[in-house]
Amino acid sequence: MQNLKVIAQGARYRGGNPMWSWLLHRVTGVGMVLFVVAHITASFLTQRFGSGAGMAINAVYESPAFQLVMYFCVIYHALNGLRVIILDIRPSLMRFQRETLWLQWLTFVPIYALAVLLILLRAASGE
Amino acid sequence: MTTLNASASPAARRTVRPIPQGRNRFERAMWLFMRFSGLALLFLALSHFGFQHIIVGTHRLTSEDTIVRWGLAGESITISQLFWRLYYGVMVLLAMLHGLNGLRQVAYDYLKNKTVYNAFMAAAAVLILAVTTMGVIALIVGVNASGATAAITR
């Protein structure tokens, strides 16, 4: 109960677009940690031992749905991280934080759209 | 009323975490590490994604490409294979440390009970260390021919 309250407080932290980008950065970051752990483990098992367990994990992230989610995580986390680094180098740009967020989404959309297109084309071709 | 949000102080509006000041050298080092490793991973991870998805294709993850790029265990290694092993070696080390420190910050915010926090971080550190070890072993030794062949023909 105590933990739920803390999480609820954390989820409401400050509010608005900057809050959601901060929260999304966390969620996508944790998501990628879980994926990379599974990815390396599966590759290791497959390569070393030709393991069926490794192949089974591979099959999960070969699915288009998984790839759509993981591409979102990677591209979002990369662009948002880059934005944070730029704002850290030039703190005076913090005045335009909301504008930098819109710019980030404007950059995100075409890159992610291209990724989605490639994933769906591959899925459609049944490769 | 020249500016919007004039009542909020600059500090209150700031949502990017500034570099930790004071004597905490560890936090300052980690703050810098997250920026530098993040920048490196931006290029490493995105090029890995581009290469694997656009050039190789996800549905050939267990294919011969990995053997060509990494080289087989027990065989002498070419310059190109050395490059790929170093590329993946740097990426796995940076990614795992970046992820572990990220988990630490998230856990610090949500796990207020110190015992729970310590247990979580111990488990996370063991998991990350195990995965890093697996990655580094695979890169140092090279692809195991019988294992990879079993996976290809399966």
mmCIF file of N, CA and C in Angstrom, chain A:
data_model
loop_
_atom_site.group_PDB
_atom_site.id
_atom_site.type_symbol
_atom_site.label_atom_id
_atom_site.label_comp_id
_atom_site.label_asym_id
_atom_site.label_seq_id
_atom_site.Cartn_x
_atom_site.Cartn_y
_atom_site.Cartn_z
ATOM 1 N N MET A 1 0.853 -1.209 0.000
ATOM 2 C CA MET A 1 0.000 0.000 0.000
ATOM 3 C C MET A 1 0.876 1.242 0.000
ATOM 4 N N GLN A 2 1.867 1.248 0.888
ATOM 5 C CA GLN A 2 2.804 2.368 0.968
ATOM 6 C C GLN A 2 3.502 2.578 -0.381
ATOM 7 N N ASN A 3 3.955 1.436 -0.963
ATOM 8 C CA ASN A 3 4.659 1.512 -2.244
ATOM 9 C C ASN A 3 3.756 2.051 -3.347
ATOM 10 N N LEU A 4 2.474 1.621 -3.342
ATOM 11 C CA LEU A 4 1.526 2.096 -4.357
ATOM 12 C C LEU A 4 1.382 3.605 -4.284
ATOM 13 N N LYS A 5 1.347 4.120 -3.037
ATOM 14 C CA LYS A 5 1.200 5.558 -2.821
ATOM 15 C C LYS A 5 2.417 6.299 -3.387
ATOM 16 N N VAL A 6 3.607 5.727 -3.130
ATOM 17 C CA VAL A 6 4.848 6.335 -3.629
ATOM 18 C C VAL A 6 4.836 6.351 -5.150
ATOM 19 N N ILE A 7 4.406 5.222 -5.768
ATOM 20 C CA ILE A 7 4.369 5.142 -7.226
ATOM 21 C C ILE A 7 3.373 6.152 -7.783
ATOM 22 N N ALA A 8 2.198 6.285 -7.114
ATOM 23 C CA ALA A 8 1.200 7.252 -7.557
ATOM 24 C C ALA A 8 1.764 8.666 -7.491
ATOM 25 N N GLN A 9 2.515 8.974 -6.415
ATOM 26 C CA GLN A 9 3.144 10.299 -6.290
ATOM 27 C C GLN A 9 4.155 10.510 -7.409
ATOM 28 N N GLY A 10 4.957 9.455 -7.658
ATOM 29 C CA GLY A 10 5.978 9.542 -8.700
ATOM 30 C C GLY A 10 5.360 9.772 -10.058
ATOM 31 N N ALA A 11 4.210 9.124 -10.314
ATOM 32 C CA ALA A 11 3.574 9.216 -11.626
ATOM 33 C C ALA A 11 3.007 10.615 -11.875
ATOM 34 N N ARG A 12 2.692 11.354 -10.786
ATOM 35 C CA ARG A 12 2.111 12.695 -10.967
ATOM 36 C C ARG A 12 3.161 13.793 -10.966
ATOM 37 N N TYR A 13 4.434 13.419 -10.788
ATOM 38 C CA TYR A 13 5.537 14.348 -10.607
ATOM 39 C C TYR A 13 5.540 15.496 -11.609
ATOM 40 N N ARG A 14 5.242 16.674 -11.138
ATOM 41 C CA ARG A 14 5.325 17.952 -11.873
ATOM 42 C C ARG A 14 4.320 18.173 -13.007
ATOM 43 N N GLY A 15 3.984 17.134 -13.765
ATOM 44 C CA GLY A 15 2.898 17.276 -14.728
ATOM 45 C C GLY A 15 3.270 17.821 -16.090
ATOM 46 N N GLY A 16 2.350 17.648 -17.043
ATOM 47 C CA GLY A 16 2.545 18.186 -18.385
ATOM 48 C C GLY A 16 3.445 17.350 -19.255
ATOM 49 N N ASN A 17 3.720 17.893 -20.437
ATOM 50 C CA ASN A 17 4.547 17.198 -21.423
ATOM 51 C C ASN A 17 5.931 16.802 -20.887
ATOM 52 N N PRO A 18 6.657 17.721 -20.174
ATOM 53 C CA PRO A 18 7.963 17.322 -19.640
ATOM 54 C C PRO A 18 7.875 16.130 -18.691
ATOM 55 N N MET A 19 6.797 16.064 -17.879
ATOM 56 C CA MET A 19 6.658 14.935 -16.958
ATOM 57 C C MET A 19 6.476 13.634 -17.721
ATOM 58 N N TRP A 20 5.636 13.670 -18.767
ATOM 59 C CA TRP A 20 5.390 12.429 -19.509
ATOM 60 C C TRP A 20 6.648 11.957 -20.224
ATOM 61 N N SER A 21 7.452 12.902 -20.721
ATOM 62 C CA SER A 21 8.679 12.495 -21.400
ATOM 63 C C SER A 21 9.663 11.889 -20.401
ATOM 64 N N TRP A 22 9.683 12.462 -19.187
ATOM 65 C CA TRP A 22 10.535 11.919 -18.127
ATOM 66 C C TRP A 22 10.088 10.504 -17.746
ATOM 67 N N LEU A 23 8.754 10.337 -17.589
ATOM 68 C CA LEU A 23 8.234 9.026 -17.199
ATOM 69 C C LEU A 23 8.463 7.996 -18.313
ATOM 70 N N LEU A 24 8.252 8.425 -19.560
ATOM 71 C CA LEU A 24 8.438 7.539 -20.697
ATOM 72 C C LEU A 24 9.910 7.126 -20.828
ATOM 73 N N HIS A 25 10.805 8.057 -20.480
ATOM 74 C CA HIS A 25 12.235 7.742 -20.520
ATOM 75 C C HIS A 25 12.552 6.597 -19.557
ATOM 76 N N ARG A 26 11.920 6.650 -18.363
ATOM 77 C CA ARG A 26 12.119 5.593 -17.375
ATOM 78 C C ARG A 26 11.549 4.270 -17.851
ATOM 79 N N VAL A 27 10.303 4.307 -18.304
ATOM 80 C CA VAL A 27 9.618 3.073 -18.704
ATOM 81 C C VAL A 27 10.362 2.409 -19.859
ATOM 82 N N THR A 28 10.739 3.221 -20.886
ATOM 83 C CA THR A 28 11.442 2.645 -22.026
ATOM 84 C C THR A 28 12.819 2.145 -21.612
ATOM 85 N N GLY A 29 13.459 2.847 -20.654
ATOM 86 C CA GLY A 29 14.779 2.413 -20.173
ATOM 87 C C GLY A 29 14.710 1.061 -19.493
ATOM 88 N N VAL A 30 13.747 0.905 -18.572
ATOM 89 C CA VAL A 30 13.597 -0.383 -17.883
ATOM 90 C C VAL A 30 13.227 -1.475 -18.893
ATOM 91 N N GLY A 31 12.369 -1.129 -19.853
ATOM 92 C CA GLY A 31 11.989 -2.080 -20.890
ATOM 93 C C GLY A 31 13.195 -2.579 -21.665
ATOM 94 N N MET A 32 14.094 -1.652 -22.006
ATOM 95 C CA MET A 32 15.282 -2.048 -22.765
ATOM 96 C C MET A 32 16.231 -2.901 -21.944
ATOM 97 N N VAL A 33 16.357 -2.612 -20.635
ATOM 98 C CA VAL A 33 17.205 -3.453 -19.776
ATOM 99 C C VAL A 33 16.701 -4.893 -19.825
ATOM 100 N N LEU A 34 15.367 -5.058 -19.665
ATOM 101 C CA LEU A 34 14.795 -6.409 -19.689
ATOM 102 C C LEU A 34 15.046 -7.068 -21.042
ATOM 103 N N PHE A 35 14.852 -6.299 -22.137
ATOM 104 C CA PHE A 35 15.043 -6.863 -23.471
ATOM 105 C C PHE A 35 16.503 -7.265 -23.690
ATOM 106 N N VAL A 36 17.446 -6.373 -23.340
ATOM 107 C CA VAL A 36 18.857 -6.662 -23.606
ATOM 108 C C VAL A 36 19.318 -7.877 -22.792
ATOM 109 N N VAL A 37 18.835 -7.983 -21.538
ATOM 110 C CA VAL A 37 19.163 -9.148 -20.712
ATOM 111 C C VAL A 37 18.683 -10.434 -21.406
ATOM 112 N N ALA A 38 17.437 -10.414 -21.896
ATOM 113 C CA ALA A 38 16.895 -11.592 -22.581
ATOM 114 C C ALA A 38 17.639 -11.859 -23.888
ATOM 115 N N HIS A 39 17.959 -10.786 -24.606
ATOM 116 C CA HIS A 39 18.605 -10.878 -25.918
ATOM 117 C C HIS A 39 19.992 -11.518 -25.807
ATOM 118 N N ILE A 40 20.801 -11.029 -24.844
ATOM 119 C CA ILE A 40 22.158 -11.563 -24.687
ATOM 120 C C ILE A 40 22.102 -13.001 -24.183
ATOM 121 N N THR A 41 21.199 -13.255 -23.235
ATOM 122 C CA THR A 41 21.065 -14.620 -22.708
ATOM 123 C C THR A 41 20.679 -15.587 -23.828
ATOM 124 N N ALA A 42 19.687 -15.199 -24.634
ATOM 125 C CA ALA A 42 19.229 -16.066 -25.725
ATOM 126 C C ALA A 42 20.333 -16.300 -26.749
ATOM 127 N N SER A 43 21.044 -15.213 -27.127
ATOM 128 C CA SER A 43 22.122 -15.353 -28.106
ATOM 129 C C SER A 43 23.220 -16.261 -27.569
ATOM 130 N N PHE A 44 23.540 -16.094 -26.287
ATOM 131 C CA PHE A 44 24.590 -16.903 -25.679
ATOM 132 C C PHE A 44 24.212 -18.377 -25.688
ATOM 133 N N LEU A 45 22.979 -18.663 -25.239
ATOM 134 C CA LEU A 45 22.523 -20.062 -25.175
ATOM 135 C C LEU A 45 22.483 -20.686 -26.567
ATOM 136 N N THR A 46 21.999 -19.907 -27.543
ATOM 137 C CA THR A 46 21.890 -20.425 -28.908
ATOM 138 C C THR A 46 23.264 -20.706 -29.501
ATOM 139 N N GLN A 47 24.145 -19.724 -29.358
ATOM 140 C CA GLN A 47 25.478 -19.826 -29.962
ATOM 141 C C GLN A 47 26.352 -20.887 -29.324
ATOM 142 N N ARG A 48 26.302 -20.947 -27.999
ATOM 143 C CA ARG A 48 27.155 -21.905 -27.285
ATOM 144 C C ARG A 48 26.653 -23.329 -27.465
ATOM 145 N N PHE A 49 25.346 -23.505 -27.224
ATOM 146 C CA PHE A 49 24.819 -24.856 -27.053
ATOM 147 C C PHE A 49 23.740 -25.222 -28.077
ATOM 148 N N GLY A 50 23.423 -24.309 -29.011
ATOM 149 C CA GLY A 50 22.308 -24.577 -29.919
ATOM 150 C C GLY A 50 21.028 -24.816 -29.141
ATOM 151 N N SER A 51 20.873 -24.049 -28.039
ATOM 152 C CA SER A 51 19.805 -24.331 -27.078
ATOM 153 C C SER A 51 18.404 -24.022 -27.602
ATOM 154 N N GLY A 52 17.463 -24.909 -27.325
ATOM 155 C CA GLY A 52 16.061 -24.694 -27.686
ATOM 156 C C GLY A 52 15.464 -23.534 -26.908
ATOM 157 N N ALA A 53 15.907 -23.347 -25.635
ATOM 158 C CA ALA A 53 15.411 -22.234 -24.822
ATOM 159 C C ALA A 53 15.808 -20.910 -25.467
ATOM 160 N N GLY A 54 17.048 -20.834 -25.939
ATOM 161 C CA GLY A 54 17.517 -19.632 -26.618
ATOM 162 C C GLY A 54 16.682 -19.333 -27.852
ATOM 163 N N MET A 55 16.394 -20.402 -28.631
ATOM 164 C CA MET A 55 15.581 -20.229 -29.840
ATOM 165 C C MET A 55 14.171 -19.765 -29.489
ATOM 166 N N ALA A 56 13.636 -20.262 -28.373
ATOM 167 C CA ALA A 56 12.283 -19.876 -27.961
ATOM 168 C C ALA A 56 12.232 -18.396 -27.602
ATOM 169 N N ILE A 57 13.288 -17.893 -26.904
ATOM 170 C CA ILE A 57 13.326 -16.465 -26.560
ATOM 171 C C ILE A 57 13.464 -15.643 -27.841
ATOM 172 N N ASN A 58 14.325 -16.097 -28.768
ATOM 173 C CA ASN A 58 14.475 -15.405 -30.052
ATOM 174 C C ASN A 58 13.133 -15.242 -30.751
ATOM 175 N N ALA A 59 12.322 -16.319 -30.716
ATOM 176 C CA ALA A 59 11.039 -16.291 -31.430
ATOM 177 C C ALA A 59 10.138 -15.184 -30.899
ATOM 178 N N VAL A 60 10.243 -14.873 -29.594
ATOM 179 C CA VAL A 60 9.395 -13.823 -29.013
ATOM 180 C C VAL A 60 9.726 -12.479 -29.651
ATOM 181 N N TYR A 61 11.024 -12.137 -29.728
ATOM 182 C CA TYR A 61 11.289 -10.802 -30.272
ATOM 183 C C TYR A 61 11.439 -10.790 -31.781
ATOM 184 N N GLU A 62 11.226 -11.921 -32.432
ATOM 185 C CA GLU A 62 11.082 -11.891 -33.882
ATOM 186 C C GLU A 62 9.667 -11.488 -34.284
ATOM 187 N N SER A 63 8.726 -11.461 -33.323
ATOM 188 C CA SER A 63 7.344 -11.115 -33.666
ATOM 189 C C SER A 63 7.245 -9.610 -33.936
ATOM 190 N N PRO A 64 6.463 -9.226 -34.985
ATOM 191 C CA PRO A 64 6.340 -7.809 -35.336
ATOM 192 C C PRO A 64 5.859 -6.950 -34.171
ATOM 193 N N ALA A 65 4.915 -7.457 -33.360
ATOM 194 C CA ALA A 65 4.389 -6.664 -32.246
ATOM 195 C C ALA A 65 5.503 -6.293 -31.282
ATOM 196 N N PHE A 66 6.351 -7.271 -30.960
ATOM 197 C CA PHE A 66 7.461 -7.013 -30.044
ATOM 198 C C PHE A 66 8.409 -5.980 -30.651
ATOM 199 N N GLN A 67 8.672 -6.125 -31.955
ATOM 200 C CA GLN A 67 9.588 -5.190 -32.603
ATOM 201 C C GLN A 67 9.044 -3.768 -32.619
ATOM 202 N N LEU A 68 7.725 -3.624 -32.811
ATOM 203 C CA LEU A 68 7.122 -2.282 -32.811
ATOM 204 C C LEU A 68 7.346 -1.617 -31.449
ATOM 205 N N VAL A 69 7.156 -2.384 -30.363
ATOM 206 C CA VAL A 69 7.336 -1.844 -29.023
ATOM 207 C C VAL A 69 8.814 -1.508 -28.784
ATOM 208 N N MET A 70 9.693 -2.441 -29.157
ATOM 209 C CA MET A 70 11.113 -2.239 -28.855
ATOM 210 C C MET A 70 11.697 -1.090 -29.674
ATOM 211 N N TYR A 71 11.263 -0.939 -30.923
ATOM 212 C CA TYR A 71 11.722 0.204 -31.732
ATOM 213 C C TYR A 71 11.279 1.515 -31.109
ATOM 214 N N PHE A 72 10.051 1.521 -30.594
ATOM 215 C CA PHE A 72 9.577 2.730 -29.914
ATOM 216 C C PHE A 72 10.506 3.052 -28.747
ATOM 217 N N CYS A 73 10.794 2.035 -27.920
ATOM 218 C CA CYS A 73 11.646 2.231 -26.735
ATOM 219 C C CYS A 73 13.007 2.787 -27.130
ATOM 220 N N VAL A 74 13.644 2.156 -28.111
ATOM 221 C CA VAL A 74 15.017 2.530 -28.465
ATOM 222 C C VAL A 74 15.066 3.934 -29.072
ATOM 223 N N ILE A 75 14.178 4.205 -30.055
ATOM 224 C CA ILE A 75 14.237 5.501 -30.736
ATOM 225 C C ILE A 75 13.823 6.615 -29.778
ATOM 226 N N TYR A 76 12.752 6.376 -28.984
ATOM 227 C CA TYR A 76 12.332 7.403 -28.031
ATOM 228 C C TYR A 76 13.433 7.699 -27.021
ATOM 229 N N HIS A 77 13.984 6.639 -26.396
ATOM 230 C CA HIS A 77 14.992 6.804 -25.346
ATOM 231 C C HIS A 77 16.240 7.499 -25.908
ATOM 232 N N ALA A 78 16.618 7.146 -27.147
ATOM 233 C CA ALA A 78 17.794 7.756 -27.772
ATOM 234 C C ALA A 78 17.571 9.251 -28.002
ATOM 235 N N LEU A 79 16.410 9.613 -28.581
ATOM 236 C CA LEU A 79 16.159 11.026 -28.890
ATOM 237 C C LEU A 79 15.966 11.854 -27.618
ATOM 238 N N ASN A 80 15.225 11.284 -26.650
ATOM 239 C CA ASN A 80 15.001 12.035 -25.417
ATOM 240 C C ASN A 80 16.319 12.193 -24.653
ATOM 241 N N GLY A 81 17.143 11.142 -24.648
ATOM 242 C CA GLY A 81 18.448 11.228 -23.991
ATOM 243 C C GLY A 81 19.320 12.277 -24.647
ATOM 244 N N LEU A 82 19.275 12.331 -25.987
ATOM 245 C CA LEU A 82 20.052 13.334 -26.722
ATOM 246 C C LEU A 82 19.580 14.741 -26.356
ATOM 247 N N ARG A 83 18.266 14.909 -26.236
ATOM 248 C CA ARG A 83 17.705 16.214 -25.850
ATOM 249 C C ARG A 83 18.186 16.616 -24.457
ATOM 250 N N VAL A 84 18.173 15.649 -23.533
ATOM 251 C CA VAL A 84 18.630 15.935 -22.167
ATOM 252 C C VAL A 84 20.111 16.344 -22.176
ATOM 253 N N ILE A 85 20.923 15.633 -22.973
ATOM 254 C CA ILE A 85 22.353 15.952 -23.040
ATOM 255 C C ILE A 85 22.552 17.367 -23.595
ATOM 256 N N ILE A 86 21.801 17.691 -24.650
ATOM 257 C CA ILE A 86 21.938 19.038 -25.244
ATOM 258 C C ILE A 86 21.547 20.110 -24.220
ATOM 259 N N LEU A 87 20.446 19.873 -23.491
ATOM 260 C CA LEU A 87 20.014 20.855 -22.492
ATOM 261 C C LEU A 87 21.019 20.949 -21.339
ATOM 262 N N ASP A 88 21.715 19.858 -21.045
ATOM 263 C CA ASP A 88 22.737 19.900 -19.997
ATOM 264 C C ASP A 88 23.944 20.706 -20.434
ATOM 265 N N ILE A 89 24.264 20.602 -21.738
ATOM 266 C CA ILE A 89 25.421 21.356 -22.246
ATOM 267 C C ILE A 89 25.073 22.837 -22.350
ATOM 268 N N ARG A 90 23.838 23.146 -22.769
ATOM 269 C CA ARG A 90 23.388 24.537 -22.904
ATOM 270 C C ARG A 90 22.175 24.771 -22.001
ATOM 271 N N PRO A 91 22.382 24.958 -20.692
ATOM 272 C CA PRO A 91 21.247 25.091 -19.766
ATOM 273 C C PRO A 91 20.349 26.281 -20.095
ATOM 274 N N SER A 92 20.885 27.282 -20.822
ATOM 275 C CA SER A 92 20.054 28.441 -21.161
ATOM 276 C C SER A 92 18.879 28.048 -22.055
ATOM 277 N N LEU A 93 19.024 26.911 -22.769
ATOM 278 C CA LEU A 93 17.937 26.437 -23.636
ATOM 279 C C LEU A 93 16.740 25.919 -22.842
ATOM 280 N N MET A 94 16.914 25.764 -21.501
ATOM 281 C CA MET A 94 15.801 25.276 -20.676
ATOM 282 C C MET A 94 14.566 26.159 -20.812
ATOM 283 N N ARG A 95 14.762 27.436 -21.143
ATOM 284 C CA ARG A 95 13.625 28.346 -21.376
ATOM 285 C C ARG A 95 12.708 27.788 -22.459
ATOM 286 N N PHE A 96 13.319 27.045 -23.393
ATOM 287 C CA PHE A 96 12.545 26.541 -24.534
ATOM 288 C C PHE A 96 12.269 25.049 -24.390
ATOM 289 N N GLN A 97 12.181 24.588 -23.137
ATOM 290 C CA GLN A 97 12.056 23.141 -22.961
ATOM 291 C C GLN A 97 10.865 22.543 -23.693
ATOM 292 N N ARG A 98 9.715 23.222 -23.592
ATOM 293 C CA ARG A 98 8.522 22.675 -24.257
ATOM 294 C C ARG A 98 8.699 22.638 -25.773
ATOM 295 N N GLU A 99 9.378 23.658 -26.294
ATOM 296 C CA GLU A 99 9.636 23.672 -27.739
ATOM 297 C C GLU A 99 10.578 22.518 -28.116
ATOM 298 N N THR A 100 11.587 22.245 -27.259
ATOM 299 C CA THR A 100 12.506 21.143 -27.579
ATOM 300 C C THR A 100 11.760 19.814 -27.596
ATOM 301 N N LEU A 101 10.711 19.709 -26.748
ATOM 302 C CA LEU A 101 9.937 18.469 -26.731
ATOM 303 C C LEU A 101 9.161 18.290 -28.035
ATOM 304 N N TRP A 102 8.582 19.383 -28.528
ATOM 305 C CA TRP A 102 7.854 19.271 -29.799
ATOM 306 C C TRP A 102 8.808 18.927 -30.924
ATOM 307 N N LEU A 103 10.002 19.548 -30.874
ATOM 308 C CA LEU A 103 11.011 19.262 -31.895
ATOM 309 C C LEU A 103 11.401 17.781 -31.844
ATOM 310 N N GLN A 104 11.514 17.265 -30.597
ATOM 311 C CA GLN A 104 11.856 15.856 -30.426
ATOM 312 C C GLN A 104 10.800 14.945 -31.059
ATOM 313 N N TRP A 105 9.517 15.265 -30.818
ATOM 314 C CA TRP A 105 8.455 14.430 -31.401
ATOM 315 C C TRP A 105 8.430 14.555 -32.914
ATOM 316 N N LEU A 106 8.739 15.780 -33.428
ATOM 317 C CA LEU A 106 8.788 15.966 -34.881
ATOM 318 C C LEU A 106 9.903 15.132 -35.494
ATOM 319 N N THR A 107 11.000 14.935 -34.749
ATOM 320 C CA THR A 107 12.089 14.091 -35.229
ATOM 321 C C THR A 107 11.724 12.617 -35.094
ATOM 322 N N PHE A 108 11.035 12.317 -33.982
ATOM 323 C CA PHE A 108 10.695 10.918 -33.682
ATOM 324 C C PHE A 108 9.757 10.327 -34.732
ATOM 325 N N VAL A 109 8.724 11.094 -35.088
ATOM 326 C CA VAL A 109 7.659 10.540 -35.930
ATOM 327 C C VAL A 109 8.177 9.972 -37.260
ATOM 328 N N PRO A 110 8.965 10.737 -38.068
ATOM 329 C CA PRO A 110 9.416 10.138 -39.340
ATOM 330 C C PRO A 110 10.330 8.928 -39.149
ATOM 331 N N ILE A 111 11.216 8.970 -38.133
ATOM 332 C CA ILE A 111 12.136 7.840 -37.924
ATOM 333 C C ILE A 111 11.341 6.599 -37.524
ATOM 334 N N TYR A 112 10.404 6.791 -36.581
ATOM 335 C CA TYR A 112 9.622 5.637 -36.127
ATOM 336 C C TYR A 112 8.697 5.144 -37.239
ATOM 337 N N ALA A 113 8.161 6.079 -38.023
ATOM 338 C CA ALA A 113 7.280 5.681 -39.127
ATOM 339 C C ALA A 113 8.048 4.802 -40.122
ATOM 340 N N LEU A 114 9.294 5.174 -40.392
ATOM 341 C CA LEU A 114 10.120 4.378 -41.304
ATOM 342 C C LEU A 114 10.350 2.979 -40.734
ATOM 343 N N ALA A 115 10.638 2.919 -39.423
ATOM 344 C CA ALA A 115 10.853 1.626 -38.764
ATOM 345 C C ALA A 115 9.587 0.774 -38.836
ATOM 346 N N VAL A 116 8.437 1.407 -38.546
ATOM 347 C CA VAL A 116 7.159 0.680 -38.588
ATOM 348 C C VAL A 116 6.914 0.126 -39.983
ATOM 349 N N LEU A 117 7.192 0.971 -40.987
ATOM 350 C CA LEU A 117 7.000 0.542 -42.374
ATOM 351 C C LEU A 117 7.855 -0.683 -42.685
ATOM 352 N N LEU A 118 9.146 -0.638 -42.299
ATOM 353 C CA LEU A 118 10.045 -1.757 -42.561
ATOM 354 C C LEU A 118 9.577 -3.027 -41.853
ATOM 355 N N ILE A 119 9.165 -2.884 -40.585
ATOM 356 C CA ILE A 119 8.716 -4.052 -39.820
ATOM 357 C C ILE A 119 7.484 -4.668 -40.475
ATOM 358 N N LEU A 120 6.515 -3.803 -40.851
ATOM 359 C CA LEU A 120 5.280 -4.308 -41.439
ATOM 360 C C LEU A 120 5.521 -4.918 -42.824
ATOM 361 N N LEU A 121 6.418 -4.302 -43.609
ATOM 362 C CA LEU A 121 6.720 -4.852 -44.936
ATOM 363 C C LEU A 121 7.325 -6.244 -44.804
ATOM 364 N N ARG A 122 8.244 -6.389 -43.843
ATOM 365 C CA ARG A 122 8.871 -7.688 -43.620
ATOM 366 C C ARG A 122 7.843 -8.713 -43.154
ATOM 367 N N ALA A 123 6.970 -8.272 -42.241
ATOM 368 C CA ALA A 123 5.936 -9.174 -41.732
ATOM 369 C C ALA A 123 5.002 -9.597 -42.866
ATOM 370 N N ALA A 124 4.653 -8.632 -43.748
ATOM 371 C CA ALA A 124 3.741 -8.921 -44.853
ATOM 372 C C ALA A 124 4.370 -9.860 -45.876
ATOM 373 N N SER A 125 5.701 -9.709 -46.065
ATOM 374 C CA SER A 125 6.369 -10.567 -47.042
ATOM 375 C C SER A 125 6.597 -11.975 -46.483
ATOM 376 N N GLY A 126 6.297 -12.147 -45.193
ATOM 377 C CA GLY A 126 6.399 -13.458 -44.559
ATOM 378 C C GLY A 126 7.813 -13.971 -44.441
ATOM 379 N N GLU A 127 8.767 -13.052 -44.421
ATOM 380 C CA GLU A 127 10.181 -13.452 -44.360
ATOM 381 C C GLU A 127 10.537 -14.055 -43.009
#
